[in-house]
Coordinates of C-alpha atoms and ligand atoms in Angstrom, one line a residue:
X29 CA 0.0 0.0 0.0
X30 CA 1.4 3.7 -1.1
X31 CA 1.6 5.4 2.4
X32 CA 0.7 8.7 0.9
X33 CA -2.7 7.8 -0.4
X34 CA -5.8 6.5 1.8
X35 CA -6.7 2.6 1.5
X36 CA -8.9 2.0 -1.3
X37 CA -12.0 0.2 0.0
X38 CA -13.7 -2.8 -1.6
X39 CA -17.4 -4.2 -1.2
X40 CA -17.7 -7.8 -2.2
X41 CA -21.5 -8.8 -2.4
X42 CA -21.8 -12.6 -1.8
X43 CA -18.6 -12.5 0.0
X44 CA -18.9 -15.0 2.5
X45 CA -18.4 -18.1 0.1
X46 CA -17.6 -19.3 -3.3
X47 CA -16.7 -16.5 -5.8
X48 CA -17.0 -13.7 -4.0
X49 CA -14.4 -14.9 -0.7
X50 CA -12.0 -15.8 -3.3
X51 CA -12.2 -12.0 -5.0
X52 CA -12.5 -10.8 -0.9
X53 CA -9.0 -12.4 -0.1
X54 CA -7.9 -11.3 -3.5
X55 CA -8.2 -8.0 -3.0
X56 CA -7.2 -7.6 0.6
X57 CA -4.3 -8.8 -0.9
X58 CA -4.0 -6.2 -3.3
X59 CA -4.0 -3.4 -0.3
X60 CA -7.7 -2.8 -0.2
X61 CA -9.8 -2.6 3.1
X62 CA -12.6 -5.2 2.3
X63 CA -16.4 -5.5 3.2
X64 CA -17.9 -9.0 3.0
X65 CA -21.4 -8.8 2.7
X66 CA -23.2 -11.8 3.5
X67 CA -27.0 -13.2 3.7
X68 CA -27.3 -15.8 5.7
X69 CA -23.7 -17.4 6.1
X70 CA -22.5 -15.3 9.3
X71 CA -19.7 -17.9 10.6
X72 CA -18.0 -17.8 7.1
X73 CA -18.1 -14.2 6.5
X74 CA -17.1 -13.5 10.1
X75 CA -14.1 -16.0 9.8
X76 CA -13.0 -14.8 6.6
X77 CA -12.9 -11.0 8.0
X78 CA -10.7 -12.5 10.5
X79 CA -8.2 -14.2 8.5
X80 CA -8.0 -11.1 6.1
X81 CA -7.3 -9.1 10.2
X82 CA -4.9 -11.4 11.0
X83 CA -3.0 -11.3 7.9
X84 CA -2.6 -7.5 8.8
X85 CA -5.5 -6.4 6.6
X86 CA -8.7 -4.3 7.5
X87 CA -12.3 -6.4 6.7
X88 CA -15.4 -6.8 8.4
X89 CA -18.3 -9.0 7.7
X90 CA -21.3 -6.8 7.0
X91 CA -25.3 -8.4 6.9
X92 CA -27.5 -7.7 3.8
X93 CA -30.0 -9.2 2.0
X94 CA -28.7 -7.6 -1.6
X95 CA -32.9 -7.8 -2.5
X96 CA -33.3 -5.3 0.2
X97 CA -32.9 -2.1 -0.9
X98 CA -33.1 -0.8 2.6
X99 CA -30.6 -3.2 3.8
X100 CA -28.5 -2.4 1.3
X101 CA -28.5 1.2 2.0
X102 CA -27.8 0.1 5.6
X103 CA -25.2 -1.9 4.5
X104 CA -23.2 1.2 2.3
X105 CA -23.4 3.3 5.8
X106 CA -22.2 0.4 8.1
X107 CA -19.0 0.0 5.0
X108 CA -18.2 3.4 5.5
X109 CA -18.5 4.2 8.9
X110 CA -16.7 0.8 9.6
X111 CA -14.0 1.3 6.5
X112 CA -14.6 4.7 4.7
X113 CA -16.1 5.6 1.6
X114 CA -16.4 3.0 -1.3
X115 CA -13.9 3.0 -4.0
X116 CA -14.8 -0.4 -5.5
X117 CA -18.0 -2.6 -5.7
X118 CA -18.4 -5.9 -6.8
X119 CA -21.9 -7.4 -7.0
X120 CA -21.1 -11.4 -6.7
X121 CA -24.0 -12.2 -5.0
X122 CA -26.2 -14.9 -6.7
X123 CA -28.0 -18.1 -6.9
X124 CA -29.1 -20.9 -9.6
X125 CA -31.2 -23.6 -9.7
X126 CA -31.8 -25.1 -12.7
X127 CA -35.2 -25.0 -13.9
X128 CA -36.6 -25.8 -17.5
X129 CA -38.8 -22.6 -18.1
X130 CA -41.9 -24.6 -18.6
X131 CA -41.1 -26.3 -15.2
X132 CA -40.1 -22.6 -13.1
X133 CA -42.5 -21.7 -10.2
X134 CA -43.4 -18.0 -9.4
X135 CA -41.4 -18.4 -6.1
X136 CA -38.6 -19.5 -7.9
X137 CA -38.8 -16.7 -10.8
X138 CA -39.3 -14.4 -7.9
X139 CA -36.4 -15.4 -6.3
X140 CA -33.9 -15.4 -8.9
X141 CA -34.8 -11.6 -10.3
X142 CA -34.8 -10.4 -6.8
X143 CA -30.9 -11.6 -5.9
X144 CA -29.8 -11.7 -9.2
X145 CA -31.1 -8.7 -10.9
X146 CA -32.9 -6.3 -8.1
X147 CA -29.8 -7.0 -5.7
X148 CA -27.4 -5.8 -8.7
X149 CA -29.8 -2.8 -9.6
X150 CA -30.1 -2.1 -5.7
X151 CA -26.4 -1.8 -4.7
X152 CA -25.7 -0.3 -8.2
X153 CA -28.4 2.6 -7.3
X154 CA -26.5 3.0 -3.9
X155 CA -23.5 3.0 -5.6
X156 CA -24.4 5.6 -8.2
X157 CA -24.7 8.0 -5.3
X158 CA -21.7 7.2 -3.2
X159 CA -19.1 5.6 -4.3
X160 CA -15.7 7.6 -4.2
X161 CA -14.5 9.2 -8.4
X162 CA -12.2 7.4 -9.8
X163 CA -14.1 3.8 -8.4
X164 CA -14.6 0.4 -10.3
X165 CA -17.9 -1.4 -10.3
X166 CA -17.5 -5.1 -11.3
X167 CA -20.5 -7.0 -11.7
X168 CA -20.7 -11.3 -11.9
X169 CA -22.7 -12.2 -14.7
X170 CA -22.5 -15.9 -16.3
X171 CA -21.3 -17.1 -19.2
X172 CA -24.3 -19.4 -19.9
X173 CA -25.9 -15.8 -21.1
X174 CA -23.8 -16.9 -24.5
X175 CA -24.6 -19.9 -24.2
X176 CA -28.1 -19.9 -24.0
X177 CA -28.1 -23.6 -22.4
X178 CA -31.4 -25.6 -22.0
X179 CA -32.6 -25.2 -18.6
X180 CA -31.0 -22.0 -17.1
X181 CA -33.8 -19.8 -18.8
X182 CA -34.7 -17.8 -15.6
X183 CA -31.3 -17.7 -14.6
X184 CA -29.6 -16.5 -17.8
X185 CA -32.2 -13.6 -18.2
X186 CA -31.9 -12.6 -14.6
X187 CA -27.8 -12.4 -15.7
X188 CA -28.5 -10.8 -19.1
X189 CA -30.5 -8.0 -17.8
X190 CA -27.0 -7.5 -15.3
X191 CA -25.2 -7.4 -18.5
X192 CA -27.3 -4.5 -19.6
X193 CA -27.0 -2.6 -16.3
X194 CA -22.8 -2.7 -16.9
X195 CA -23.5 -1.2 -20.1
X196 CA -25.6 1.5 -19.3
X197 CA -24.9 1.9 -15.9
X198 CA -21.0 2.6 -17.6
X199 CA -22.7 5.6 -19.9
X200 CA -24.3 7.1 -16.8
X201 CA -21.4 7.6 -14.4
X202 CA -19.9 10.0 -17.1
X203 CA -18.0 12.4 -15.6
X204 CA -16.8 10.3 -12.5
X205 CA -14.0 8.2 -13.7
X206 CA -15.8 5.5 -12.5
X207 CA -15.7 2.2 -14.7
X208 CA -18.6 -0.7 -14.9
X209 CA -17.5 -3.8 -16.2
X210 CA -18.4 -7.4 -15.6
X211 CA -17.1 -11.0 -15.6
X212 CA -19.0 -13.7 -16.9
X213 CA -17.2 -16.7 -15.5
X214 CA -18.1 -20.1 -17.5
X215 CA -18.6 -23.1 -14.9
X216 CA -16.7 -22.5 -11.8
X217 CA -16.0 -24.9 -9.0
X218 CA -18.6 -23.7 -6.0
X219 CA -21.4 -25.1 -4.3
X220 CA -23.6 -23.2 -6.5
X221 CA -22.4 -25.1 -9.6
X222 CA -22.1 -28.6 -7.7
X223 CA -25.5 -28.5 -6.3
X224 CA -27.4 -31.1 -7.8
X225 CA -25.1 -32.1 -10.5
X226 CA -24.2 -35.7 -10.8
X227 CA -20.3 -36.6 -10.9
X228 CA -21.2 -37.3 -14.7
X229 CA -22.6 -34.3 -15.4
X230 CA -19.9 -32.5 -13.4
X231 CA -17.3 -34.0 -15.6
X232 CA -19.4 -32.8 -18.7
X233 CA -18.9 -29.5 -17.7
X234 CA -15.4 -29.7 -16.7
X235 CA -15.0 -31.1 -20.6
X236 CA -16.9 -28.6 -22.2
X237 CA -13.7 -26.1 -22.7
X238 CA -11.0 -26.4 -24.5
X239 CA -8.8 -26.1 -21.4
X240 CA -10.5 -29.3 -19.5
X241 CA -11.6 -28.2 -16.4
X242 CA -13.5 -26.2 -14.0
X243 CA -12.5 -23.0 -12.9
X244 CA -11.5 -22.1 -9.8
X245 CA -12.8 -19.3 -7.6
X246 CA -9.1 -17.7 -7.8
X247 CA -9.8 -17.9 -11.8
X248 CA -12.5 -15.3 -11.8
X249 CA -11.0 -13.2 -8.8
X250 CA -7.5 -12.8 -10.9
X251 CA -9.9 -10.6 -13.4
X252 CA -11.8 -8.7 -10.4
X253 CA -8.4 -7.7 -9.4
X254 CA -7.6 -6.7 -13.0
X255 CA -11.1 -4.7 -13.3
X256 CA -11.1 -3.0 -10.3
X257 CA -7.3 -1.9 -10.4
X258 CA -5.7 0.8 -12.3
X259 CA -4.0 -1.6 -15.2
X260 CA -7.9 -2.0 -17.0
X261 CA -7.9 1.8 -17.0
X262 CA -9.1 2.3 -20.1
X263 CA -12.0 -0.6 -19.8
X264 CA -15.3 0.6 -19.4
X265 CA -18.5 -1.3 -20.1
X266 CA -17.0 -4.3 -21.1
X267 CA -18.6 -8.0 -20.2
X268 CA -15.4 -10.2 -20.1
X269 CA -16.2 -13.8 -20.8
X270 CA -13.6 -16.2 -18.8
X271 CA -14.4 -19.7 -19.4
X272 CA -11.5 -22.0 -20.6
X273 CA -12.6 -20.9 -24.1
X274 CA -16.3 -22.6 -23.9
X275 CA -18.1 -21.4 -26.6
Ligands
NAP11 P1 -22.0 -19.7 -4.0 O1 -20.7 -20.4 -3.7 O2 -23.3 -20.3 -3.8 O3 -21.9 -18.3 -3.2 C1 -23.0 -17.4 -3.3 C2 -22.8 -16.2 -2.5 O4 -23.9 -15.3 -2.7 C3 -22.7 -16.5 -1.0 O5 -21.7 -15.7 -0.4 C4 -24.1 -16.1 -0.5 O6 -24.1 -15.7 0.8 C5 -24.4 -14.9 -1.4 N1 -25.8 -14.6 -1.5 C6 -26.8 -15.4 -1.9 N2 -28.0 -14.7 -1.8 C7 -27.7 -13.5 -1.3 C8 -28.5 -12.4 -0.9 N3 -29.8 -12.4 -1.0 N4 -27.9 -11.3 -0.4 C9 -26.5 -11.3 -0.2 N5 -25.7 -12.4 -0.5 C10 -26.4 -13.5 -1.0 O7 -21.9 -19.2 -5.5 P2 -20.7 -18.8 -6.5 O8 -20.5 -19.9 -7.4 O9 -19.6 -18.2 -5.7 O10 -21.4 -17.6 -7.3 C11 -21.0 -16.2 -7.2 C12 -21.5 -15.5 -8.4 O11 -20.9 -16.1 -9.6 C13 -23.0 -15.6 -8.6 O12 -23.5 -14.3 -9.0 C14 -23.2 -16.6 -9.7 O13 -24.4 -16.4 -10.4 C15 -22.0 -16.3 -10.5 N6 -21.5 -17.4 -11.4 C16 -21.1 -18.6 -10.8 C17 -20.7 -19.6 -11.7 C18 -20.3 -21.0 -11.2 O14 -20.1 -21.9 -12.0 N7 -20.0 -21.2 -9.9 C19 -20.7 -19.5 -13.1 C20 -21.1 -18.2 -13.6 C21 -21.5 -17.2 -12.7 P3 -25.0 -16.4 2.0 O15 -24.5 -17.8 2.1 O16 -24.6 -15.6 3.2 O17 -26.4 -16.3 1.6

């Protein structure tokens, strides 16, 4: 960290497991203060703050329902009274079940929009009014939105409509230096990707790129690091596709 500058602060949505701790630890590593926001999975975000502590960092675990929008305003204040204001966002917060369209309940469509899509659009909202110039938004969309795969209907439109937001959203901060881009990480070894899946189908997926094999959490966090740092500069409004080359 460059002494003569404040610590650049980081939000991770969805940063208690999966994805989102990898691109927590990640960037604690890179000098940032971190936020961990979590829904339901206190123990893991709460031990992960510590570890990032112990290892000389600043971190703390913060509770929000990204649906919220009140909790998520709640959460912005308790980030920067706890850590300062927000230089970088990351919205990794998200769930998938798999779900021919034909076969999707209301409580299920319900569900998905309202993490997926309303928890992006609320934290981007928040963000829109407070995070520090000069900031980088990076939002987690899915690479099944190329693929249009049978079965993730509901899922890939909740992730397309995120893709739109980084576009737009990217026009719309004019005049702030801040940059909105996304990753759209092909299948990626997490519970949310194992859940359900039989060892078969698992090594389907692991096949299905050219470089054999899942991704790994640290895959996708590698290119958080990259879009929220000062070396993707000059990137705005891109969706950057990292998938073993799955196509
Ligand atoms: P994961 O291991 O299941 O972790 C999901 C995270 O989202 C957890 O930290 C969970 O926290 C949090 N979360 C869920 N609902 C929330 C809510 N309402 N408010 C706040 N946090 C909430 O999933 P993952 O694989 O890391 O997925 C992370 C992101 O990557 C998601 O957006 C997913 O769609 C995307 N993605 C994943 C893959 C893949 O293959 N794994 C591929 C493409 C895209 P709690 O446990 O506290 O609820």
């Amino acid at each position: 960290m460059n002494d003569q500058a404040p610590q650049r602060v980081a939000l991770v949505t969805g940063g208690s497991r999966g994805i989102g701790a990898a691109i927590a630890r990640r960037l604690a590593g890179d000098g940032f203060a971190v936020a961990i926001n979590y829904a339901a999975s206190a123990a893991e975000a709460d031990a992960l703050a510590d570890e990032l502590r112990q290892a000389g960092g600043r971190a703390l675990a913060v509770r929000a329902d990204v649906s919220k929008p009140a909790q998520v305003r709640a959460m912005f204040e308790a980030v920067e009274a706890g850590l300062g204001r927000i230089d970088v966002l990351v919205n990794s917060a998200g769930v998938l079940q798999v779900q021919p369209l034909a076969d999707t309940s209301d409580e299920l469509y319900d569900q998905t929009f309202d993490i997926n899509t309303r928890g992006t659009f609320n934290t981007l909202r928040e963000a829109g009014a407070r995070l520090a110039d000069g900031g980088s938004i990076v939002n987690v969309s899915s690479t099944t939105v190329a693929l249009n795969l049978p079965g993730y209907s509901v899922y890939i439109a909740s992730k397309a409509a995120v893709e739109s937001f980084t576009q737009v959203f990217a026009k719309e901060l004019r005049g702030r230096r801040i940059r909105v881009n996304a990753v759209a990480p092909g299948p990626v070894a997490t519970a949310l990707f194992f859940k359900g899946k039989s060892p078969e189908l698992i090594e389907h997926y692991a096949k299905m790129p050219p470089l054999e094999r899942l991704g790994e959490p640290e895959d996708i966090a590698g290119i958080v690091s990259f879009l929220a740092g000062p070396d993707s500069g000059w990137v705005n409004g891109q969706i950057l596709r990292a998938n073993g080359g799955v196509a």
